[in-house]
Amino acid sequence: MKMAQVIKGIKLRLYPNAQQREQLWQMFGNERFVWNQMLAMAKERYQNNPSSHFVNEYGMNYLLKRLKQEYPFLRASDSTSFLVVNHNLAQAFKMLFKRQGGYPRFKSRRAIRQAHTGRSVCRVLAKRRVRLPKLGSIRTSKTTRLADNKLKCYTVCLEPTGRYYLSLQVAVETPKHLRKTGKAVGIDVGIANLAISSDGIKYGTFNAKWAEKQAAKWQSKYAKRKHQATVAVCQWNHNHKTTKKELSDYQNWQRAQQQKARYQAKVANQRKDYLHKLTTNLVKQYDVIVIEDLKAKNLQKNHCMAKAIANASWYQFRTMLAYKCAWYGKRLVVVKPNYTSQICSHCGYHSGPKPLQIREWSCQSCGTHHDRDINAAVNILHQGLKAIG
């Protein structure tokens, strides 16, 4: 009998040699070229004849053979990578037609992140070696997590930090369900505290004060080197009118950019580690977790709170809870956030809206004294239990 499987993402560090780095850069360029060619074709067809039939994913795949004949350098890439490019472009147009996204944009070689995605099979050769199509054997970080698992899809990316990473989609057996505790909890998310439970426990937001202080330090260095490079570019281009230089051609500016990116990546990893530990702890403690359906993107339009909301990472917190509950046999319930901070959780009296400065209040009907966040968490729990009966 076959065990149920789930798709899990695994990320490894890559250490390509000089030749493989050149090959990867060519692959990045090939995928960018195919995307731009297909997008230009669709744009030109529409401009010439707005009523013309849109070329779908199947039609774009049919054109790949002719494109490879016309541009032989495309044969240096894994052929399945172009199928992924066409699929992504077709999906972008579908979102456009549904009015859920903007018009697809052309890709630039100056983008801070480059990626190559394929559907071919890659194999694990040793503890720190994998074989990738067209690249051959390449050194990686430990591959012990890939043992006896079926690799579905791979992505090689060059991050702004200057480091290469391999992201894999792996089919693994469904994790064993955690033991039942018989407990349910409502969670209200906030800024000062990331999560406030209906049990009265407050889990703090990731502390980014040290991060902000270091960011200001690196930002000043980055701005200074960028200014110096900009002045040098202007002087060079003025004196050498036949050959032009770009800002990205200066190594001092490149090093400052990489140092800044590595620092930002370190802070992002620390935040992600904190969220993983918090969500895992919640899933172990409770069988039913009820959260509110907040639209973080809309809330970030408030410029006074946008930075704090982004640091809290509400969306990432919810995403982690969702897949961990699915893996470990727990239940996540999402409810509407309407009036959760205005209703008394003891008697149900609706006392109306309150400004954010009011953190505690007493019910005018029953006299119960409430902590604003804990009261909202209890109301969220009541709504969730009512929804599941």
mmCIF file of C-alpha atoms in Angstrom:
data_model
loop_
_atom_site.group_PDB
_atom_site.id
_atom_site.type_symbol
_atom_site.label_atom_id
_atom_site.label_comp_id
_atom_site.label_asym_id
_atom_site.label_seq_id
_atom_site.Cartn_x
_atom_site.Cartn_y
_atom_site.Cartn_z
ATOM 1 C CA MET A 1 0.000 0.000 0.000
ATOM 2 C CA LYS A 2 1.401 3.397 -1.009
ATOM 3 C CA MET A 3 1.878 6.002 1.661
ATOM 4 C CA ALA A 4 0.292 9.443 1.153
ATOM 5 C CA GLN A 5 2.805 12.042 0.012
ATOM 6 C CA VAL A 6 3.144 15.798 0.234
ATOM 7 C CA ILE A 7 5.324 18.207 -1.765
ATOM 8 C CA LYS A 8 8.001 19.818 0.371
ATOM 9 C CA GLY A 9 10.473 22.556 -0.545
ATOM 10 C CA ILE A 10 14.172 22.097 0.298
ATOM 11 C CA LYS A 11 16.817 24.768 -0.244
ATOM 12 C CA LEU A 12 20.533 23.981 -0.573
ATOM 13 C CA ARG A 13 23.585 26.189 -1.029
ATOM 14 C CA LEU A 14 25.402 25.691 -4.344
ATOM 15 C CA TYR A 15 29.162 26.059 -4.943
ATOM 16 C CA PRO A 16 29.626 26.081 -8.749
ATOM 17 C CA ASN A 17 33.086 26.335 -10.261
ATOM 18 C CA ALA A 18 34.060 29.063 -12.743
ATOM 19 C CA GLN A 19 32.864 27.122 -15.804
ATOM 20 C CA GLN A 20 29.536 26.263 -14.180
ATOM 21 C CA ARG A 21 29.019 29.903 -13.164
ATOM 22 C CA GLU A 22 29.437 30.910 -16.823
ATOM 23 C CA GLN A 23 26.964 28.197 -17.865
ATOM 24 C CA LEU A 24 24.449 29.343 -15.261
ATOM 25 C CA TRP A 25 24.730 32.944 -16.410
ATOM 26 C CA GLN A 26 24.056 31.748 -19.976
ATOM 27 C CA MET A 27 21.005 29.793 -18.751
ATOM 28 C CA PHE A 28 19.669 32.829 -16.905
ATOM 29 C CA GLY A 29 20.048 34.857 -20.089
ATOM 30 C CA ASN A 30 18.390 32.189 -22.265
ATOM 31 C CA GLU A 31 15.276 32.026 -20.089
ATOM 32 C CA ARG A 32 15.109 35.813 -19.980
ATOM 33 C CA PHE A 33 15.469 35.896 -23.788
ATOM 34 C CA VAL A 34 12.631 33.391 -24.362
ATOM 35 C CA TRP A 35 10.348 35.289 -21.958
ATOM 36 C CA ASN A 36 11.028 38.609 -23.712
ATOM 37 C CA GLN A 37 10.588 37.090 -27.190
ATOM 38 C CA MET A 38 7.227 35.494 -26.348
ATOM 39 C CA LEU A 39 6.026 38.639 -24.590
ATOM 40 C CA ALA A 40 7.107 40.857 -27.511
ATOM 41 C CA MET A 41 5.274 38.554 -29.934
ATOM 42 C CA ALA A 42 2.050 38.719 -27.903
ATOM 43 C CA LYS A 43 2.335 42.499 -27.574
ATOM 44 C CA GLU A 44 2.986 43.011 -31.301
ATOM 45 C CA ARG A 45 0.068 40.747 -32.302
ATOM 46 C CA TYR A 46 -2.288 42.715 -30.104
ATOM 47 C CA GLN A 47 -1.052 46.101 -31.390
ATOM 48 C CA ASN A 48 -1.420 45.042 -35.031
ATOM 49 C CA ASN A 49 -4.784 43.362 -34.535
ATOM 50 C CA PRO A 50 -6.543 43.802 -31.154
ATOM 51 C CA SER A 51 -9.102 41.120 -32.077
ATOM 52 C CA SER A 52 -6.422 38.496 -32.858
ATOM 53 C CA HIS A 53 -6.491 35.173 -31.007
ATOM 54 C CA PHE A 54 -4.174 35.010 -27.986
ATOM 55 C CA VAL A 55 -1.351 32.446 -28.321
ATOM 56 C CA ASN A 56 -1.795 30.133 -25.329
ATOM 57 C CA GLU A 57 0.795 28.000 -23.541
ATOM 58 C CA TYR A 58 0.503 25.153 -26.060
ATOM 59 C CA GLY A 59 1.039 27.577 -28.939
ATOM 60 C CA MET A 60 4.132 29.098 -27.292
ATOM 61 C CA ASN A 61 5.591 25.614 -26.730
ATOM 62 C CA TYR A 62 5.059 24.856 -30.434
ATOM 63 C CA LEU A 63 7.141 27.940 -31.334
ATOM 64 C CA LEU A 64 10.130 26.841 -29.233
ATOM 65 C CA LYS A 65 11.481 24.489 -31.923
ATOM 66 C CA ARG A 66 11.629 27.263 -34.502
ATOM 67 C CA LEU A 67 13.140 29.641 -31.936
ATOM 68 C CA LYS A 68 15.968 27.170 -31.185
ATOM 69 C CA GLN A 69 16.695 26.807 -34.901
ATOM 70 C CA GLU A 70 16.950 30.572 -35.270
ATOM 71 C CA TYR A 71 19.001 31.092 -32.082
ATOM 72 C CA PRO A 72 21.362 28.083 -31.559
ATOM 73 C CA PHE A 73 22.678 29.422 -28.218
ATOM 74 C CA LEU A 74 19.361 28.381 -26.628
ATOM 75 C CA ARG A 75 20.480 24.730 -26.866
ATOM 76 C CA ALA A 76 22.865 25.378 -23.951
ATOM 77 C CA SER A 77 19.871 25.323 -21.573
ATOM 78 C CA ASP A 78 17.740 22.492 -20.266
ATOM 79 C CA SER A 79 14.784 22.256 -22.681
ATOM 80 C CA THR A 80 12.246 21.884 -19.860
ATOM 81 C CA SER A 81 13.231 25.311 -18.510
ATOM 82 C CA PHE A 82 11.623 27.002 -21.530
ATOM 83 C CA LEU A 83 8.395 25.081 -20.887
ATOM 84 C CA VAL A 84 8.388 26.569 -17.385
ATOM 85 C CA VAL A 85 8.955 30.063 -18.845
ATOM 86 C CA ASN A 86 5.988 29.659 -21.213
ATOM 87 C CA HIS A 87 3.820 28.320 -18.399
ATOM 88 C CA ASN A 88 4.649 31.280 -16.152
ATOM 89 C CA LEU A 89 3.974 33.774 -18.951
ATOM 90 C CA ALA A 90 0.646 32.112 -19.779
ATOM 91 C CA GLN A 91 -0.330 32.252 -16.101
ATOM 92 C CA ALA A 92 0.595 35.948 -15.993
ATOM 93 C CA PHE A 93 -1.722 36.649 -18.934
ATOM 94 C CA LYS A 94 -4.510 34.623 -17.292
ATOM 95 C CA MET A 95 -4.215 36.787 -14.173
ATOM 96 C CA LEU A 96 -4.310 39.871 -16.409
ATOM 97 C CA PHE A 97 -7.487 38.701 -18.158
ATOM 98 C CA LYS A 98 -9.116 38.011 -14.767
ATOM 99 C CA ARG A 99 -8.144 41.543 -13.652
ATOM 100 C CA GLN A 100 -6.062 40.077 -10.821
ATOM 101 C CA GLY A 101 -2.683 41.306 -12.033
ATOM 102 C CA GLY A 102 -0.949 43.842 -14.249
ATOM 103 C CA TYR A 103 0.486 43.462 -17.740
ATOM 104 C CA PRO A 104 3.609 41.198 -17.759
ATOM 105 C CA ARG A 105 6.885 43.090 -17.924
ATOM 106 C CA PHE A 106 10.058 42.475 -19.881
ATOM 107 C CA LYS A 107 12.941 41.022 -17.866
ATOM 108 C CA SER A 108 16.291 42.757 -17.503
ATOM 109 C CA ARG A 109 19.771 41.294 -17.112
ATOM 110 C CA ARG A 110 20.347 43.907 -14.401
ATOM 111 C CA ALA A 111 17.716 42.358 -12.113
ATOM 112 C CA ILE A 112 19.089 41.791 -8.612
ATOM 113 C CA ARG A 113 17.937 38.150 -8.654
ATOM 114 C CA GLN A 114 18.440 35.677 -11.504
ATOM 115 C CA ALA A 115 16.837 32.222 -11.622
ATOM 116 C CA HIS A 116 16.724 29.078 -13.764
ATOM 117 C CA THR A 117 13.914 26.529 -13.287
ATOM 118 C CA GLY A 118 13.608 23.085 -14.848
ATOM 119 C CA ARG A 119 11.476 19.967 -14.619
ATOM 120 C CA SER A 120 14.184 17.443 -15.496
ATOM 121 C CA VAL A 121 15.358 14.854 -12.998
ATOM 122 C CA CYS A 122 18.373 15.801 -10.898
ATOM 123 C CA ARG A 123 20.186 13.115 -8.941
ATOM 124 C CA VAL A 124 22.045 13.009 -5.646
ATOM 125 C CA LEU A 125 25.586 11.731 -6.247
ATOM 126 C CA ALA A 126 27.128 12.043 -2.797
ATOM 127 C CA LYS A 127 26.710 13.752 0.558
ATOM 128 C CA ARG A 128 27.658 17.110 -0.975
ATOM 129 C CA ARG A 129 27.163 16.473 -4.688
ATOM 130 C CA VAL A 130 24.189 16.580 -7.058
ATOM 131 C CA ARG A 131 23.933 16.197 -10.826
ATOM 132 C CA LEU A 132 21.963 18.895 -12.657
ATOM 133 C CA PRO A 133 21.022 18.858 -16.377
ATOM 134 C CA LYS A 134 23.632 20.576 -18.602
ATOM 135 C CA LEU A 135 25.751 21.458 -15.530
ATOM 136 C CA GLY A 136 26.892 17.995 -14.480
ATOM 137 C CA SER A 137 28.188 17.303 -10.990
ATOM 138 C CA ILE A 138 28.051 20.359 -8.739
ATOM 139 C CA ARG A 139 29.056 20.816 -5.093
ATOM 140 C CA THR A 140 26.300 21.646 -2.602
ATOM 141 C CA SER A 141 25.616 21.807 1.106
ATOM 142 C CA LYS A 142 24.503 18.565 2.816
ATOM 143 C CA THR A 143 22.031 16.509 0.775
ATOM 144 C CA THR A 144 21.013 14.111 3.561
ATOM 145 C CA ARG A 145 17.433 15.486 3.509
ATOM 146 C CA LEU A 146 17.077 14.345 -0.120
ATOM 147 C CA ALA A 147 17.778 10.665 0.516
ATOM 148 C CA ASP A 148 15.100 8.262 -0.817
ATOM 149 C CA ASN A 149 12.874 11.135 -1.981
ATOM 150 C CA LYS A 150 11.558 11.804 -5.481
ATOM 151 C CA LEU A 151 12.733 15.157 -6.837
ATOM 152 C CA LYS A 152 9.919 16.921 -8.724
ATOM 153 C CA CYS A 153 11.287 20.299 -9.829
ATOM 154 C CA TYR A 154 14.433 22.358 -9.300
ATOM 155 C CA THR A 155 15.366 26.033 -9.362
ATOM 156 C CA VAL A 156 18.891 27.471 -9.370
ATOM 157 C CA CYS A 157 18.995 31.124 -8.348
ATOM 158 C CA LEU A 158 21.655 33.776 -7.923
ATOM 159 C CA GLU A 159 20.716 35.946 -4.945
ATOM 160 C CA PRO A 160 21.686 39.627 -4.523
ATOM 161 C CA THR A 161 24.200 38.387 -1.941
ATOM 162 C CA GLY A 162 26.252 36.834 -4.765
ATOM 163 C CA ARG A 163 25.483 33.294 -3.525
ATOM 164 C CA TYR A 164 23.932 30.459 -5.509
ATOM 165 C CA TYR A 165 21.096 28.335 -4.135
ATOM 166 C CA LEU A 166 19.271 25.227 -5.314
ATOM 167 C CA SER A 167 15.567 24.991 -4.434
ATOM 168 C CA LEU A 168 13.935 21.587 -4.879
ATOM 169 C CA GLN A 169 10.367 20.335 -4.793
ATOM 170 C CA VAL A 170 10.506 16.914 -3.161
ATOM 171 C CA ALA A 171 7.739 14.322 -2.737
ATOM 172 C CA VAL A 172 7.990 13.047 0.856
ATOM 173 C CA GLU A 173 5.797 10.868 3.005
ATOM 174 C CA THR A 174 3.142 12.721 4.992
ATOM 175 C CA PRO A 175 4.555 13.558 8.454
ATOM 176 C CA LYS A 176 3.095 11.663 11.386
ATOM 177 C CA HIS A 177 0.230 13.467 13.085
ATOM 178 C CA LEU A 178 0.945 14.987 16.483
ATOM 179 C CA ARG A 179 -0.938 13.739 19.517
ATOM 180 C CA LYS A 180 -4.260 15.407 20.285
ATOM 181 C CA THR A 181 -4.386 17.816 23.206
ATOM 182 C CA GLY A 182 -8.118 18.635 23.135
ATOM 183 C CA LYS A 183 -7.371 22.380 23.251
ATOM 184 C CA ALA A 184 -8.561 25.213 21.001
ATOM 185 C CA VAL A 185 -7.183 28.738 20.820
ATOM 186 C CA GLY A 186 -8.042 32.036 19.178
ATOM 187 C CA ILE A 187 -5.156 34.223 18.012
ATOM 188 C CA ASP A 188 -5.235 37.968 17.453
ATOM 189 C CA VAL A 189 -2.228 39.364 15.580
ATOM 190 C CA GLY A 190 -0.761 42.744 16.395
ATOM 191 C CA ILE A 191 2.256 44.990 16.011
ATOM 192 C CA ALA A 192 3.694 45.319 19.530
ATOM 193 C CA ASN A 193 2.974 41.604 20.031
ATOM 194 C CA LEU A 194 2.840 39.357 16.991
ATOM 195 C CA ALA A 195 0.297 36.893 18.415
ATOM 196 C CA ILE A 196 -2.027 37.207 21.406
ATOM 197 C CA SER A 197 -3.820 33.996 22.381
ATOM 198 C CA SER A 198 -7.235 33.665 23.997
ATOM 199 C CA ASP A 199 -5.418 32.023 26.954
ATOM 200 C CA GLY A 200 -3.848 35.405 27.738
ATOM 201 C CA ILE A 201 -0.360 34.591 26.412
ATOM 202 C CA LYS A 202 1.387 37.261 24.347
ATOM 203 C CA TYR A 203 4.103 36.320 21.847
ATOM 204 C CA GLY A 204 6.313 39.275 20.972
ATOM 205 C CA THR A 205 7.156 40.513 17.492
ATOM 206 C CA PHE A 206 10.610 39.821 16.062
ATOM 207 C CA ASN A 207 12.964 42.409 17.569
ATOM 208 C CA ALA A 208 14.278 44.444 14.646
ATOM 209 C CA LYS A 209 15.799 47.376 16.604
ATOM 210 C CA TRP A 210 19.340 46.024 16.316
ATOM 211 C CA ALA A 211 18.620 45.240 12.665
ATOM 212 C CA GLU A 212 17.459 48.781 11.948
ATOM 213 C CA LYS A 213 20.567 50.231 13.616
ATOM 214 C CA GLN A 214 22.852 48.072 11.479
ATOM 215 C CA ALA A 215 20.787 48.839 8.378
ATOM 216 C CA ALA A 216 21.306 52.564 8.872
ATOM 217 C CA LYS A 217 25.056 51.963 9.145
ATOM 218 C CA TRP A 218 25.234 49.943 5.930
ATOM 219 C CA GLN A 219 22.826 52.255 4.119
ATOM 220 C CA SER A 220 25.140 55.226 4.704
ATOM 221 C CA LYS A 221 28.146 53.275 3.376
ATOM 222 C CA TYR A 222 26.134 52.047 0.402
ATOM 223 C CA ALA A 223 24.893 55.570 -0.417
ATOM 224 C CA LYS A 224 28.426 57.008 -0.162
ATOM 225 C CA ARG A 225 29.923 54.430 -2.528
ATOM 226 C CA LYS A 226 27.005 54.776 -4.920
ATOM 227 C CA HIS A 227 27.539 58.548 -5.040
ATOM 228 C CA GLN A 228 31.266 58.093 -5.710
ATOM 229 C CA ALA A 229 30.556 55.573 -8.482
ATOM 230 C CA THR A 230 27.904 57.841 -10.027
ATOM 231 C CA VAL A 231 30.361 60.750 -10.208
ATOM 232 C CA ALA A 232 33.006 58.469 -11.762
ATOM 233 C CA VAL A 233 30.489 57.194 -14.350
ATOM 234 C CA CYS A 234 29.577 60.753 -15.370
ATOM 235 C CA GLN A 235 33.246 61.733 -15.725
ATOM 236 C CA TRP A 236 34.125 58.599 -17.715
ATOM 237 C CA ASN A 237 31.177 58.934 -20.093
ATOM 238 C CA HIS A 238 31.978 62.621 -20.633
ATOM 239 C CA ASN A 239 35.595 61.875 -21.614
ATOM 240 C CA HIS A 240 34.928 58.621 -23.512
ATOM 241 C CA LYS A 241 31.875 59.366 -25.599
ATOM 242 C CA THR A 242 32.279 56.284 -27.799
ATOM 243 C CA THR A 243 32.322 53.783 -24.897
ATOM 244 C CA LYS A 244 29.847 54.143 -22.046
ATOM 245 C CA LYS A 245 30.044 52.727 -18.538
ATOM 246 C CA GLU A 246 27.246 51.681 -16.208
ATOM 247 C CA LEU A 247 27.013 52.178 -12.469
ATOM 248 C CA SER A 248 27.127 48.405 -11.933
ATOM 249 C CA ASP A 249 30.574 48.226 -13.600
ATOM 250 C CA TYR A 250 32.314 49.591 -10.470
ATOM 251 C CA GLN A 251 33.580 46.933 -8.057
ATOM 252 C CA ASN A 252 33.380 49.153 -4.954
ATOM 253 C CA TRP A 253 29.682 49.724 -5.607
ATOM 254 C CA GLN A 254 29.156 45.996 -6.301
ATOM 255 C CA ARG A 255 30.840 45.010 -3.014
ATOM 256 C CA ALA A 256 28.794 47.527 -1.037
ATOM 257 C CA GLN A 257 25.601 46.256 -2.652
ATOM 258 C CA GLN A 258 26.465 42.628 -1.821
ATOM 259 C CA GLN A 259 27.338 43.468 1.802
ATOM 260 C CA LYS A 260 24.036 45.266 2.215
ATOM 261 C CA ALA A 261 22.125 42.344 0.636
ATOM 262 C CA ARG A 262 23.882 39.793 2.864
ATOM 263 C CA TYR A 263 23.009 41.755 5.957
ATOM 264 C CA GLN A 264 19.361 41.995 4.894
ATOM 265 C CA ALA A 265 19.288 38.250 4.141
ATOM 266 C CA LYS A 266 20.661 37.531 7.636
ATOM 267 C CA VAL A 267 17.871 39.548 9.258
ATOM 268 C CA ALA A 268 15.245 37.847 7.064
ATOM 269 C CA ASN A 269 16.573 34.413 8.065
ATOM 270 C CA GLN A 270 16.443 35.347 11.758
ATOM 271 C CA ARG A 271 12.840 36.503 11.370
ATOM 272 C CA LYS A 272 11.888 33.305 9.532
ATOM 273 C CA ASP A 273 13.537 31.158 12.218
ATOM 274 C CA TYR A 274 11.549 32.980 14.914
ATOM 275 C CA LEU A 275 8.275 32.421 13.028
ATOM 276 C CA HIS A 276 9.043 28.726 12.513
ATOM 277 C CA LYS A 277 9.644 28.162 16.206
ATOM 278 C CA LEU A 278 6.506 30.081 17.205
ATOM 279 C CA THR A 279 4.164 28.330 14.747
ATOM 280 C CA THR A 280 5.534 24.886 15.575
ATOM 281 C CA ASN A 281 4.973 25.557 19.285
ATOM 282 C CA LEU A 282 1.347 26.589 18.627
ATOM 283 C CA VAL A 283 0.616 23.538 16.473
ATOM 284 C CA LYS A 284 1.990 21.221 19.157
ATOM 285 C CA GLN A 285 -0.120 22.819 21.904
ATOM 286 C CA TYR A 286 -3.552 23.129 20.231
ATOM 287 C CA ASP A 287 -5.820 20.987 18.067
ATOM 288 C CA VAL A 288 -7.879 23.909 16.708
ATOM 289 C CA ILE A 289 -6.310 27.280 15.934
ATOM 290 C CA VAL A 290 -8.574 30.186 14.945
ATOM 291 C CA ILE A 291 -7.115 33.296 13.319
ATOM 292 C CA GLU A 292 -8.608 36.367 11.656
ATOM 293 C CA ASP A 293 -8.561 36.959 7.913
ATOM 294 C CA LEU A 294 -6.536 40.183 7.767
ATOM 295 C CA LYS A 295 -5.572 41.745 4.438
ATOM 296 C CA ALA A 296 -2.012 42.783 5.239
ATOM 297 C CA LYS A 297 -1.484 44.337 1.803
ATOM 298 C CA ASN A 298 -4.405 46.717 2.310
ATOM 299 C CA LEU A 299 -3.332 47.591 5.856
ATOM 300 C CA GLN A 300 0.153 48.494 4.608
ATOM 301 C CA LYS A 301 -1.340 51.400 2.665
ATOM 302 C CA ASN A 302 -1.324 53.211 6.025
ATOM 303 C CA HIS A 303 2.182 54.672 5.807
ATOM 304 C CA CYS A 304 2.403 55.225 9.553
ATOM 305 C CA MET A 305 2.080 51.483 10.241
ATOM 306 C CA ALA A 306 3.422 49.928 7.030
ATOM 307 C CA LYS A 307 6.957 49.311 8.332
ATOM 308 C CA ALA A 308 5.759 47.733 11.590
ATOM 309 C CA ILE A 309 3.257 45.494 9.752
ATOM 310 C CA ALA A 310 5.941 44.358 7.310
ATOM 311 C CA ASN A 311 8.278 43.506 10.204
ATOM 312 C CA ALA A 312 5.530 41.494 11.934
ATOM 313 C CA SER A 313 5.126 39.291 8.805
ATOM 314 C CA TRP A 314 1.456 38.441 9.359
ATOM 315 C CA TYR A 315 1.098 36.732 5.983
ATOM 316 C CA GLN A 316 4.144 34.503 6.526
ATOM 317 C CA PHE A 317 2.890 33.646 10.022
ATOM 318 C CA ARG A 318 -0.491 32.561 8.618
ATOM 319 C CA THR A 319 1.098 30.584 5.765
ATOM 320 C CA MET A 320 3.304 28.614 8.155
ATOM 321 C CA LEU A 321 0.356 27.841 10.418
ATOM 322 C CA ALA A 322 -1.705 26.649 7.435
ATOM 323 C CA TYR A 323 0.722 24.064 6.088
ATOM 324 C CA LYS A 324 1.882 22.849 9.509
ATOM 325 C CA CYS A 325 -1.720 22.241 10.605
ATOM 326 C CA ALA A 326 -2.293 20.290 7.376
ATOM 327 C CA TRP A 327 0.856 18.221 7.926
ATOM 328 C CA TYR A 328 0.375 17.358 11.582
ATOM 329 C CA GLY A 329 -3.373 16.691 11.667
ATOM 330 C CA LYS A 330 -4.467 19.932 13.333
ATOM 331 C CA ARG A 331 -7.200 22.346 12.190
ATOM 332 C CA LEU A 332 -6.835 25.986 11.186
ATOM 333 C CA VAL A 333 -10.013 28.088 11.056
ATOM 334 C CA VAL A 334 -10.065 31.561 9.476
ATOM 335 C CA VAL A 335 -12.800 34.028 10.522
ATOM 336 C CA LYS A 336 -13.710 37.598 9.612
ATOM 337 C CA PRO A 337 -12.070 40.268 11.807
ATOM 338 C CA ASN A 338 -15.184 42.460 12.009
ATOM 339 C CA TYR A 339 -15.894 43.984 15.453
ATOM 340 C CA THR A 340 -13.641 41.527 17.357
ATOM 341 C CA SER A 341 -12.154 44.390 19.410
ATOM 342 C CA GLN A 342 -15.524 46.126 19.965
ATOM 343 C CA ILE A 343 -17.612 43.299 21.437
ATOM 344 C CA CYS A 344 -17.418 42.202 25.059
ATOM 345 C CA SER A 345 -16.364 38.543 25.079
ATOM 346 C CA HIS A 346 -18.235 38.017 28.381
ATOM 347 C CA CYS A 347 -21.730 39.344 27.633
ATOM 348 C CA GLY A 348 -21.621 40.196 23.903
ATOM 349 C CA TYR A 349 -22.300 43.940 24.323
ATOM 350 C CA HIS A 350 -21.166 46.020 21.320
ATOM 351 C CA SER A 351 -19.464 49.155 22.657
ATOM 352 C CA GLY A 352 -18.448 50.678 19.319
ATOM 353 C CA PRO A 353 -15.058 51.473 17.774
ATOM 354 C CA LYS A 354 -12.108 52.517 19.918
ATOM 355 C CA PRO A 355 -8.882 54.309 18.910
ATOM 356 C CA LEU A 356 -5.664 52.265 18.922
ATOM 357 C CA GLN A 357 -4.374 54.188 21.974
ATOM 358 C CA ILE A 358 -6.966 52.455 24.184
ATOM 359 C CA ARG A 359 -5.423 49.119 25.178
ATOM 360 C CA GLU A 360 -7.784 48.352 28.096
ATOM 361 C CA TRP A 361 -11.472 49.065 28.635
ATOM 362 C CA SER A 362 -14.437 48.049 30.801
ATOM 363 C CA CYS A 363 -17.755 46.831 29.435
ATOM 364 C CA GLN A 364 -20.585 49.294 30.037
ATOM 365 C CA SER A 365 -23.100 46.450 30.346
ATOM 366 C CA CYS A 366 -21.510 43.856 32.643
ATOM 367 C CA GLY A 367 -18.545 45.856 33.988
ATOM 368 C CA THR A 368 -15.934 43.279 32.951
ATOM 369 C CA HIS A 369 -12.465 44.794 32.508
ATOM 370 C CA HIS A 370 -10.791 43.718 29.250
ATOM 371 C CA ASP A 371 -7.356 43.756 27.737
ATOM 372 C CA ARG A 372 -8.104 44.851 24.172
ATOM 373 C CA ASP A 373 -6.006 42.171 22.434
ATOM 374 C CA ILE A 374 -6.969 39.260 24.696
ATOM 375 C CA ASN A 375 -10.648 40.164 24.385
ATOM 376 C CA ALA A 376 -10.306 40.169 20.577
ATOM 377 C CA ALA A 377 -8.595 36.758 20.698
ATOM 378 C CA VAL A 378 -11.465 35.310 22.785
ATOM 379 C CA ASN A 379 -14.021 36.701 20.313
ATOM 380 C CA ILE A 380 -12.044 35.159 17.441
ATOM 381 C CA LEU A 381 -12.114 31.803 19.241
ATOM 382 C CA HIS A 382 -15.893 32.044 19.769
ATOM 383 C CA GLN A 383 -16.442 32.795 16.078
ATOM 384 C CA GLY A 384 -14.253 29.882 15.032
ATOM 385 C CA LEU A 385 -15.947 27.358 17.323
ATOM 386 C CA LYS A 386 -19.334 28.573 16.137
ATOM 387 C CA ALA A 387 -18.241 28.144 12.511
ATOM 388 C CA ILE A 388 -17.171 24.521 12.976
ATOM 389 C CA GLY A 389 -20.188 23.697 15.140
#
